[in-house]
XYZ file of C-alpha atoms in Angstrom:
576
model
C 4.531 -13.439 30.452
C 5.484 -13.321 34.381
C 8.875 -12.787 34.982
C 9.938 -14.856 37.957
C 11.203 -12.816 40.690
C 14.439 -12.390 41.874
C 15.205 -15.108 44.648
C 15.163 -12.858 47.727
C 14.196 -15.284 50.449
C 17.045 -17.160 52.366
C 14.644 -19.964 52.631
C 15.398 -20.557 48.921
C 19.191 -20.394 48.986
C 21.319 -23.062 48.431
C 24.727 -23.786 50.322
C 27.483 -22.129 48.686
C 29.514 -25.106 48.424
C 26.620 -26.806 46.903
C 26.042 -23.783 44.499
C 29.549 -23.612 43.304
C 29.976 -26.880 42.107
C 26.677 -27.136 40.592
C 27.293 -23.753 38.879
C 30.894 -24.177 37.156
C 29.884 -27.799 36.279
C 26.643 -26.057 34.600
C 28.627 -23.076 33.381
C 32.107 -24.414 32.327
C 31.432 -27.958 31.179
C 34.583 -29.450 32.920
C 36.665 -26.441 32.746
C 36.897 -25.911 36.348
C 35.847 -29.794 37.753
C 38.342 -29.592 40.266
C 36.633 -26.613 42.030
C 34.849 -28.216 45.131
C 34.017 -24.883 47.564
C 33.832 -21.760 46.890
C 35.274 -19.391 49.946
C 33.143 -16.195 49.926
C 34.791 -13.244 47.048
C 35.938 -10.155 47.976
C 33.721 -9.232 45.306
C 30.165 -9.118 44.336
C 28.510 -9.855 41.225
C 24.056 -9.045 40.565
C 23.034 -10.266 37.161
C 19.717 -9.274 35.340
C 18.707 -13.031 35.206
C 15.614 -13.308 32.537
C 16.371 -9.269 31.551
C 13.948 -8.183 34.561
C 15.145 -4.957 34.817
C 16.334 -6.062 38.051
C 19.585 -7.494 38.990
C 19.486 -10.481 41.773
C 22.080 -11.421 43.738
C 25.045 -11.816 44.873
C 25.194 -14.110 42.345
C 26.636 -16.589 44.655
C 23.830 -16.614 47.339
C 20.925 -17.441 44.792
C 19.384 -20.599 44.310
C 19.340 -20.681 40.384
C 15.969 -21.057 40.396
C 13.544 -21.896 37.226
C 15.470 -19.520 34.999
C 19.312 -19.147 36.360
C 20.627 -17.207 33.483
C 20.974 -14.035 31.889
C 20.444 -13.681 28.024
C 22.514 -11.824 25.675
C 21.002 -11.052 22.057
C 22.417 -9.994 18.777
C 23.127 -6.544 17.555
C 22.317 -5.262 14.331
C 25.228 -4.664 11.914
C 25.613 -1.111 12.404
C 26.568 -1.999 16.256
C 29.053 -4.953 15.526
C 32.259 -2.786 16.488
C 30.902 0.459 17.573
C 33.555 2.308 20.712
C 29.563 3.408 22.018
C 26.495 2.411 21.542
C 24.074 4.429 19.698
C 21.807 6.467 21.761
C 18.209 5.480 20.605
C 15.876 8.276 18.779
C 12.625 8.670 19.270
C 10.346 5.430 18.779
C 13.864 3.973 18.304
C 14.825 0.298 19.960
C 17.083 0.855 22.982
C 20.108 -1.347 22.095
C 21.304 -1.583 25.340
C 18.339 -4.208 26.343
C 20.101 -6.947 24.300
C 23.227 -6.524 26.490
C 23.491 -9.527 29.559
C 23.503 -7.075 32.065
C 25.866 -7.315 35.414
C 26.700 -5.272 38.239
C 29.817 -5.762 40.140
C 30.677 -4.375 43.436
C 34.417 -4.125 45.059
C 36.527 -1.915 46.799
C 36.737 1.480 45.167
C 40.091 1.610 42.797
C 40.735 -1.642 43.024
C 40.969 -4.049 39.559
C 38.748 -6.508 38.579
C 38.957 -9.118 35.980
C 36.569 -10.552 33.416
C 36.672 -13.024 30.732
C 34.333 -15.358 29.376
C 34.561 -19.146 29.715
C 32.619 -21.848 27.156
C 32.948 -22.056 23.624
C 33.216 -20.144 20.517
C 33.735 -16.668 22.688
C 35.351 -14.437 19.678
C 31.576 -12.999 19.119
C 31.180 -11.796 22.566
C 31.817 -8.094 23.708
C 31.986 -6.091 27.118
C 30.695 -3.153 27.445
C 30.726 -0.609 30.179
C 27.660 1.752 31.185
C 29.230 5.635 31.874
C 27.976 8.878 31.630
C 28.432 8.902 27.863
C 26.733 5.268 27.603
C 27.238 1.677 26.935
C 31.302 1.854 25.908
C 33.051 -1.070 24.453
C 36.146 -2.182 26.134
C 39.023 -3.575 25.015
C 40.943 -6.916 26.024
C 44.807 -7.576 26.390
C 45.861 -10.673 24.248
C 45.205 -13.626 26.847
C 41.681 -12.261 26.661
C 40.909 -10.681 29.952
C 39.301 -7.809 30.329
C 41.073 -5.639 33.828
C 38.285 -2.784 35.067
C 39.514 -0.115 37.192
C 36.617 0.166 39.452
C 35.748 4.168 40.504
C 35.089 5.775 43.629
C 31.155 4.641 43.933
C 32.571 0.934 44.216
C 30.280 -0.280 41.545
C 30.851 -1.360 37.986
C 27.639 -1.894 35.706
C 28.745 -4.252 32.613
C 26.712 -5.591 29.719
C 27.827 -8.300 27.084
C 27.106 -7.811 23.565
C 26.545 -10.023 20.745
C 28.179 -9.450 17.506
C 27.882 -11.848 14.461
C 30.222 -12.839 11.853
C 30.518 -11.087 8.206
C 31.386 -14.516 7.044
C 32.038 -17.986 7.713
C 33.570 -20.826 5.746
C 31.306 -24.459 5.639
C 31.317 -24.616 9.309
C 29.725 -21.787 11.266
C 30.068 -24.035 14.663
C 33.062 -21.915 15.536
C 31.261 -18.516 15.135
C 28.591 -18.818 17.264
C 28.934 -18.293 21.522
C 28.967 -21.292 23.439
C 26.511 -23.336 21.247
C 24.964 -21.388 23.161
C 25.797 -21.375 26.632
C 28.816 -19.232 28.067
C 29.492 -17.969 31.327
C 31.260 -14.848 32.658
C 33.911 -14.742 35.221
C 35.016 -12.355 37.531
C 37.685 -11.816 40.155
C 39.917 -9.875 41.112
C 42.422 -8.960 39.508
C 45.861 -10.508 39.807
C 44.192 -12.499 42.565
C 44.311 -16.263 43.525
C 40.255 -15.452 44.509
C 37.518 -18.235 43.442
C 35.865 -16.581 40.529
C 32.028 -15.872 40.399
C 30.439 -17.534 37.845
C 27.493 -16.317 35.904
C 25.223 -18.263 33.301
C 24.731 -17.011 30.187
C 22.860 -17.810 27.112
C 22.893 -16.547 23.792
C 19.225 -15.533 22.434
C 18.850 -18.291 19.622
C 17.296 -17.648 15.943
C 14.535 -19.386 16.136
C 12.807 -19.890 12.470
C 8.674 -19.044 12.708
C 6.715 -21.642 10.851
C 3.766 -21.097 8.677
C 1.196 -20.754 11.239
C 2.682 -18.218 12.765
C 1.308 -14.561 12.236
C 3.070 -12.474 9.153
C 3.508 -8.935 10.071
C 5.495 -8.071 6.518
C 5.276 -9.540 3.275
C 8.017 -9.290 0.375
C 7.907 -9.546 -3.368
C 10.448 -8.858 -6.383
C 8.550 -6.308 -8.783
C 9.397 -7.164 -12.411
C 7.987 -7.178 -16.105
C 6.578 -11.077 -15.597
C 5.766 -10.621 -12.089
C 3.641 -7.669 -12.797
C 0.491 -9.701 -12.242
C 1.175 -11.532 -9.226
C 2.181 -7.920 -7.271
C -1.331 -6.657 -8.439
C -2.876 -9.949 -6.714
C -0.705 -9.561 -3.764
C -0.884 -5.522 -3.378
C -4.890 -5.867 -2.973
C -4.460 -8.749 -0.680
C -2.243 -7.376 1.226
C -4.174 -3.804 1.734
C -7.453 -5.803 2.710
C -5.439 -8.140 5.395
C -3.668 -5.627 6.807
C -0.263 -6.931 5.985
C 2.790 -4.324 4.725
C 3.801 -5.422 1.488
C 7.308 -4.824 0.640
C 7.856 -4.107 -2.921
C 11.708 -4.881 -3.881
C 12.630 -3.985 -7.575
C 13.720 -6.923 -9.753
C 17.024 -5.969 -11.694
C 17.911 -9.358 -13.436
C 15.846 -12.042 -15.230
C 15.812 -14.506 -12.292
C 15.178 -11.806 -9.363
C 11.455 -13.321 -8.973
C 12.680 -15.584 -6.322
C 12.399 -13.611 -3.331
C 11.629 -16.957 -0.863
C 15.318 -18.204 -1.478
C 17.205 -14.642 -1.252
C 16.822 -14.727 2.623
C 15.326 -16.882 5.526
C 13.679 -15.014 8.210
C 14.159 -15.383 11.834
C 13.484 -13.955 15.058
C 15.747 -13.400 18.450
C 12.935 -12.887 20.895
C 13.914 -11.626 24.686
C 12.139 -10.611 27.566
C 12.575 -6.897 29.184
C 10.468 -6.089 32.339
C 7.933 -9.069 31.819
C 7.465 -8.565 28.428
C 8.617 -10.326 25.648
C 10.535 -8.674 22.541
C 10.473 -9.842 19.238
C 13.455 -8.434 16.855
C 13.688 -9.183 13.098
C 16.591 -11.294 11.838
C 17.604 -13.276 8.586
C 20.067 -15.647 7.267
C 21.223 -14.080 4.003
C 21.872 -15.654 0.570
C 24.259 -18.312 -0.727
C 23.951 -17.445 -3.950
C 27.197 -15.842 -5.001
C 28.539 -18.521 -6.878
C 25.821 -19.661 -9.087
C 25.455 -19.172 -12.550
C 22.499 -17.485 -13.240
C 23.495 -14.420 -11.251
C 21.549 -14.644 -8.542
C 24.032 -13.191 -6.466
C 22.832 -9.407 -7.038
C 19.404 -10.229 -5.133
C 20.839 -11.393 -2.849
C 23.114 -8.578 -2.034
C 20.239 -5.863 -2.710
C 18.318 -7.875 0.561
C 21.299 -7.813 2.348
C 21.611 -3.893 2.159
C 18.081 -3.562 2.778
C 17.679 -5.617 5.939
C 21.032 -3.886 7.545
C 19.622 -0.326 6.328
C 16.501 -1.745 8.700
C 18.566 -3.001 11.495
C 16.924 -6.332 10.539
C 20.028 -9.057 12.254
C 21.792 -10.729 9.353
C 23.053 -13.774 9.614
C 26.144 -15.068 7.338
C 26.302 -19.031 7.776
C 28.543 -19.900 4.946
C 30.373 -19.373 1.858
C 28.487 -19.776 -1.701
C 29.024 -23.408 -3.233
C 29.426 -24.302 -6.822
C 27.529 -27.171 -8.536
C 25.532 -27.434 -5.893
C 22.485 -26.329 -8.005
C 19.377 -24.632 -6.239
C 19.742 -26.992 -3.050
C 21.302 -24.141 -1.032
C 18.512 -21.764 -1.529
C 16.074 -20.765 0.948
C 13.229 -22.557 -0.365
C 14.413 -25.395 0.801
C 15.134 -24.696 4.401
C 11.186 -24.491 6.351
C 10.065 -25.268 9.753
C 7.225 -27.732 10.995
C 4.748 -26.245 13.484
C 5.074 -27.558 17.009
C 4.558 -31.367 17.573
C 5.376 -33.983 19.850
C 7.393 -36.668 17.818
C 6.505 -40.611 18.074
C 9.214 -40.818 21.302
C 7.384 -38.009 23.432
C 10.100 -35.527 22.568
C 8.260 -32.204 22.921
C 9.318 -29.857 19.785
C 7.328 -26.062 21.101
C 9.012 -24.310 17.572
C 8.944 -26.810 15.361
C 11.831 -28.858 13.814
C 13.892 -27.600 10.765
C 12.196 -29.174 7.211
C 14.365 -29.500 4.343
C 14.920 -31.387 1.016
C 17.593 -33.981 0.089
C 18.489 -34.651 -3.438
C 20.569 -37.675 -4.061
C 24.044 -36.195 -2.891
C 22.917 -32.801 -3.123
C 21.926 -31.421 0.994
C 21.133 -28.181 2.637
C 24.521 -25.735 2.855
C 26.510 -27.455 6.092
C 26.871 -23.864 7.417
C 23.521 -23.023 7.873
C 22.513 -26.456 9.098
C 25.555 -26.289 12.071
C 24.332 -23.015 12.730
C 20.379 -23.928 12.822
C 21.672 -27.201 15.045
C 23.950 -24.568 17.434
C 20.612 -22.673 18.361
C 19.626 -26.275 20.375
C 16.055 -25.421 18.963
C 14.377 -26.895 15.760
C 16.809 -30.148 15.606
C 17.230 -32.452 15.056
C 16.042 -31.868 11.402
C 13.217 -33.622 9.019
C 14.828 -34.734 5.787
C 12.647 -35.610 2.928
C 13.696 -36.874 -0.361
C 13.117 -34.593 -3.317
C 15.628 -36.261 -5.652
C 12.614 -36.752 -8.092
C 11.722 -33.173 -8.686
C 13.693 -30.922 -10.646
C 14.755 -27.628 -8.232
C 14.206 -30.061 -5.204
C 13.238 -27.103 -2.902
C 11.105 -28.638 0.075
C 8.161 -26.232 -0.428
C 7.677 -28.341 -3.479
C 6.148 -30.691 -1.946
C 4.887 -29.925 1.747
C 3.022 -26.979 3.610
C 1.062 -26.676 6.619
C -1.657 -24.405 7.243
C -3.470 -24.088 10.348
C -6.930 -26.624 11.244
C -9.114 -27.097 13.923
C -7.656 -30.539 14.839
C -5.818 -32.367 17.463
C -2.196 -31.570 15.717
C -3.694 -27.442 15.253
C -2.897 -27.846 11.477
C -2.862 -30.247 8.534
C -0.002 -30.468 6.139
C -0.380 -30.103 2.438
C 1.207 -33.051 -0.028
C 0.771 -32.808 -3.970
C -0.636 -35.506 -5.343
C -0.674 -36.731 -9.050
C -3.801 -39.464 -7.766
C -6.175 -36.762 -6.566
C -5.227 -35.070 -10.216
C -6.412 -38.230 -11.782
C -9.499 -38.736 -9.835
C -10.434 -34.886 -10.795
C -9.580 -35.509 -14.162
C -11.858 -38.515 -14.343
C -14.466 -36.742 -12.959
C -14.880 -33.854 -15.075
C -14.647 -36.177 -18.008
C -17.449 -38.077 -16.477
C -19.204 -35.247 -16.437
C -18.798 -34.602 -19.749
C -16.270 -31.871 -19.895
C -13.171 -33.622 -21.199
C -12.738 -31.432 -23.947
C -12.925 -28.045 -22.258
C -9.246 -26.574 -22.686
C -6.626 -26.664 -19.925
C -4.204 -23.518 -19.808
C -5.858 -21.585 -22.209
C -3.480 -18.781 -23.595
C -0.858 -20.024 -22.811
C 2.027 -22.422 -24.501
C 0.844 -25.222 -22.351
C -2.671 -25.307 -23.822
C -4.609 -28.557 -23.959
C -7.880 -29.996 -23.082
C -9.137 -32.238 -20.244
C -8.733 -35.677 -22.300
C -5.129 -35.037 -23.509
C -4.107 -34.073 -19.914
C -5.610 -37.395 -18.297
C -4.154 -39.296 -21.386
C -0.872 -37.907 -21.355
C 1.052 -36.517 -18.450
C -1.971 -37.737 -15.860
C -1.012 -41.246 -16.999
C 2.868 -41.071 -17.342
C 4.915 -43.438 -15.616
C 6.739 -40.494 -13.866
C 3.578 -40.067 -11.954
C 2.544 -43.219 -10.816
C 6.220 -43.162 -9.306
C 5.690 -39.454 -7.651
C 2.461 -41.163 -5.789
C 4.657 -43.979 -4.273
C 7.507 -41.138 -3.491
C 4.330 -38.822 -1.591
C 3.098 -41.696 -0.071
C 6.516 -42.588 1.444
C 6.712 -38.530 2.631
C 3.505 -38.957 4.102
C 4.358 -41.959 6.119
C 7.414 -40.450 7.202
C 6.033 -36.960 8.381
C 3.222 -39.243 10.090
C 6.026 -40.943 12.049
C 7.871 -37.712 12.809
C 5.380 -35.433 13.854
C 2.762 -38.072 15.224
C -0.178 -37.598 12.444
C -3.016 -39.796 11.340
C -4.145 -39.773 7.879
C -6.732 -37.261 7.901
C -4.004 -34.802 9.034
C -3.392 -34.747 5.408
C -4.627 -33.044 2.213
C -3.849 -33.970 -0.374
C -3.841 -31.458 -3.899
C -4.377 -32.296 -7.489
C -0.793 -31.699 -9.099
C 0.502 -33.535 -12.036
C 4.768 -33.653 -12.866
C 6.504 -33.742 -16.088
C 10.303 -33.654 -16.320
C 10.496 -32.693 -11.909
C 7.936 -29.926 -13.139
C 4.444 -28.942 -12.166
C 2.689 -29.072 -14.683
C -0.800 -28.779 -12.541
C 0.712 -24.575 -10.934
C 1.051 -26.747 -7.390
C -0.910 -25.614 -4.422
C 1.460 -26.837 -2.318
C 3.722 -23.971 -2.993
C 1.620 -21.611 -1.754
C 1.959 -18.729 0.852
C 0.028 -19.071 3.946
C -0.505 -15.969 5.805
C -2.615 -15.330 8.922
C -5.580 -17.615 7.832
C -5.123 -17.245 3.992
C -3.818 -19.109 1.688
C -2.165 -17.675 -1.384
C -2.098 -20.000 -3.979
C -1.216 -19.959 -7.654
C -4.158 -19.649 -10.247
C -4.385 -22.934 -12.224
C -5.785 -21.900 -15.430
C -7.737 -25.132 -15.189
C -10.906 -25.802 -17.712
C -14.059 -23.011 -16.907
C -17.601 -24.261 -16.526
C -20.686 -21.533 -16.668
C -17.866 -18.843 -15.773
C -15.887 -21.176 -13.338
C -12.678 -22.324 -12.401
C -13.216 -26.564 -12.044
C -9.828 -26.643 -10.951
C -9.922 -23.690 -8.354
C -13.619 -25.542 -7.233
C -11.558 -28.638 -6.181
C -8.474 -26.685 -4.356
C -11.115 -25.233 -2.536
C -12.664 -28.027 -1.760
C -9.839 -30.002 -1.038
C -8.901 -27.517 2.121
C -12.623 -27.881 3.289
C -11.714 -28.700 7.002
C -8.881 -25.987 7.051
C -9.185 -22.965 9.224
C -8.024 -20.940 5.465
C -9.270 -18.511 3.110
C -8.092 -19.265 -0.403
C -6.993 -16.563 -2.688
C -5.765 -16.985 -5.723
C -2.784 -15.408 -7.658
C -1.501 -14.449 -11.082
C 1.368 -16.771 -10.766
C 1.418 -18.400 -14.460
C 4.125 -16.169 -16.213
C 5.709 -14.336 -12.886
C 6.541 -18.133 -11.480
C 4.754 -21.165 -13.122
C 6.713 -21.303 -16.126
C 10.130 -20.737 -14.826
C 9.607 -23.526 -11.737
C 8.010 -22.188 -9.091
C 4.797 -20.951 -7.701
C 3.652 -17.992 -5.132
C 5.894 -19.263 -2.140
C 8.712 -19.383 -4.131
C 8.178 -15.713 -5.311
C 7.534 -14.162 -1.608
C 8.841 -14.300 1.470
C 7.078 -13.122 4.975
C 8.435 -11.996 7.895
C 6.180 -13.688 11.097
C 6.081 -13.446 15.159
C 6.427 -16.487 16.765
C 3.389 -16.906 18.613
C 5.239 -18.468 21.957
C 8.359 -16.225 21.695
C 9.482 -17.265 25.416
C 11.933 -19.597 24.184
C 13.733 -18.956 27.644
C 10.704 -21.206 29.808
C 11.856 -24.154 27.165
C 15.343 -23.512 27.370
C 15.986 -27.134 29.213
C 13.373 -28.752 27.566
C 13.408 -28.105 23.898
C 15.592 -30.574 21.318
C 18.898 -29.915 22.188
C 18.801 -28.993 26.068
C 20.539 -30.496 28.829
């Protein structure tokens, strides 16, 4: 990625009067309308617009340009409060490129003043570069910050994002400027114009299935012993790291709703930096002690200074709607208006009453990426978790991928067909509780009323995400699944975990034929004109049974593939 320049030429300049106004009304929202001119400071003020490595300026003679801000990104945990930033070790991340750098030049000894203006502030910090490092400093109770400025006339400054422990339902107040903010400076117990300077907050911006998985994570446990084998020799012969996580309590399999992974992506001297992040659990309050996962991950990803992200407080009787299965991200589309959507748009699952936690979705809308959201139904299955019921993996199409629906019709037809063929009473599920034979399925649950009402439900999704993301029908496939009770009954393909070209999906014990799967045969066939490899997994006892499939029991952490958020910061949903 080219970094633009600083604006050096006086050709490109802008009057200052002109610059001012269009500034502070960019900047401050209406906080300082009344500001018409802006007489020349006795100060001057470079900024590190973009995180060039070079700070343009006076800040006052440039024209803005195609980028006119600087970018501030999150710390790590282990930096929220520190007096100094850590030096970095060896092959370790220098955390002073997430500061918004500035330089200021006055009059040696003299005092000048700094304080932020926009929003939701309390997050920000100011930190000073000295011979020790990057040193926090304190600010007096109207929230100024006064800088004695030394002999060399020049202050370098760098504000630092910290993030809440922990919100209540509404994060909107705990995140900077939603996410604009500016800093101003003058001097100090002076009547001067202040300089203005754009900032923006690096957003979390949610990588979608298509996106390339670096990491993949799993719960090891006594039923989930099989699936770990499947996914440890994947895993070694696609290059991925698999991270093991030890399962302490019964329900610990569910490693996809335990945390959603993020990324705050920056650029530093043209290139673009991609650090880990994660929303953590909302689990604390449910019943089946799910809360002890969730706090394991939490340790983990702050022992590896993954960003963690704490949108809300736990909810009772909320069931499983809060977890993280049911919070996904469409690839990039242009919706039927022309609205251009380059990461995606936030996917979740509505049940009835029941709706994604209000914190996370105010913080997820905040980022002015990803939103406004897609909002299925799912009242009609049982957890309601969105990756119930739709995937995407990547195709050689016009969209670049097709989405994946379940479909209790395509069941039928395969049903009919291999009883056509004479195989109706070849057993379904063998070994296990479920065990039955082709007929009985097709005559029982393949002709319950409960499915013929799941079709109309799909068929409804399908229109809808054809609206929303501008699709045509063949943008869809469409996977033999069959519901009892909410329930797969059919381990659903849908629910699978898609990862650099692969698919992962559960193994669906379905009837064998000369020493084959006829049920793996038509999964495979189903994703024909996908740009996938399909694996199979041991999912039966380690999710199957208990609700869920391979998605549900992993989690990945991905690299957006366009991680210069910054050339779409005007343009994505959500811009000015």
């Amino acid at each position: 990625m080219q970094i633009p320049r600083p604006f050096e030429s006086p050709a490109m300049r802008f009057p200052p009067t002109i610059l001012a106004s269009g500034l502070i009304a960019f900047l401050l929202a209406g906080a300082a309308d009344g500001i018409q001119e802006q007489a020349r400071p006795t100060i001057r003020v470079f900024a590190d617009f973009g995180q060039a490595l070079n700070a343009a300026g006076p800040v006052g003679d440039l024209a803005g340009g195609e980028r006119g801000f600087g970018i501030a990104v999150p710390m790590p945990a282990n930096c929220r409060d520190v007096d100094l930033l850590p030096s970095p070790a060896a092959g370790d991340e220098d955390m002073g490129r997430r500061l918004g750098y500035l330089r200021i030049e006055a009059a040696p000894e003299s005092q000048v003043a700094v304080n932020f203006a926009g929003g939701n502030t309390g997050t920000l910090r100011l930190y000073r570069k000295t011979a020790a490092g990057w040193q926090r400093l304190e600010r007096d109770t109207s929230g100024i910050w006064t800088i004695v400025v030394d002999h060399t006339g020049v202050v370098e400054a760098g504000v630092g994002v910290v993030l809440p422990e922990a919100r209540d339902a509404s994060f909107g107040h705990g995140w900077p400027g939603k996410p604009r903010f500016a800093v101003v400076v003058r001097r100090a117990a002076s009547e001067d114009e202040p300089v203005c300077v754009p900032f923006r907050v690096a957003p979390f911006v949610i990588p979608c299935s298509l996106d390339p998985v670096d990491e993949l994570l799993v719960v090891a446990m006594a039923d989930t012993a099989g699936a770990v084998k499947g996914l440890e020799a994947f895993a070694g012969n696609a290059g991925v790291k698999l991270h093991v996580h030890p399962g302490k309590m019964p329900v610990d399999q569910w490693m996809q709703d335990t945390i959603e992974p993020g990324v705050f992506a920056f650029p530093v001297a043209g290139e673009s930096v991609q650090v880990r992040a994660a929303l953590t659990g909302l689990r604390r309050e449910f019943w089946m002690t799910s809360a002890g996962l969730d706090r394991q991950m939490t340790d983990w990803l702050r022992e590896s200074e993954v960003v963690t992200v704490v949108a809300g407080d736990s909810r009772k009787e909320t069931r499983w709607i809060d977890w993280f299965g049911n919070l996904e991200v469409t690839p990039s589309h242009t919706d039927a208006n022309g609205q251009r959507f380059p990461y995606g748009r936030v996917l979740t699952g509505k049940q009835n009453d029941l709706a994604m936690h209000p914190g996370v979705m105010g913080f997820l809308e905040a980022q002015q990426f990803q939103w406004p959201p897609v909002v299925v139904d799912t009242s009609w299955l049982l957890i309601g978790h969105v990756d119930e019921v739709i995937n995407f993996v990547p195709a050689k199409n016009e969209a670049g991928f097709k989405v994946l629906l379940p479909s209790p019709h395509a069941a039928r037809e395969l049903l009919d067909k291999l009883l056509a063929a004479g195989h109706g009473e070849l057993p379904v599920f063998e070994g296990s509780r479920d065990a039955t034979t082709v007929r009985k399925l097709r005559e029982t649950i393949g002709s319950s009323d409960e499915n013929q009402a799941i079709d109309e439900t799909v068929a409804s999704i399908r229109e809808q995400l054809q609206r929303e993301l501008s699709l045509n029908e063949r943008d869809f496939v469409m996977l033999p699944v069959l519901f009892e009770r909410g329930g797969a009954v059919i381990p659903n393909a849908v629910n699978s975990a898609v990862v650099n070209g692969h698919v992962l999906a559960p193994a669906p014990r379905g009837p064998r034929h000369q020493g084959v799967d006829l049920f793996e045969t038509a999964i495979r066939e189903a994703f024909a004109d996908c740009a996938v490899d399909v694996h199979f997994i041991d999912a039966w006892r380690a999710y199957h049974v208990m609700g869920g499939e391979v998605h549900c029991g992993t989690n990945t952490f991905r690299r957006l593939r366009d991680p210069a958020w910054w050339d779409h910061a005007d343009k994505a949903s959500g811009g000015e």
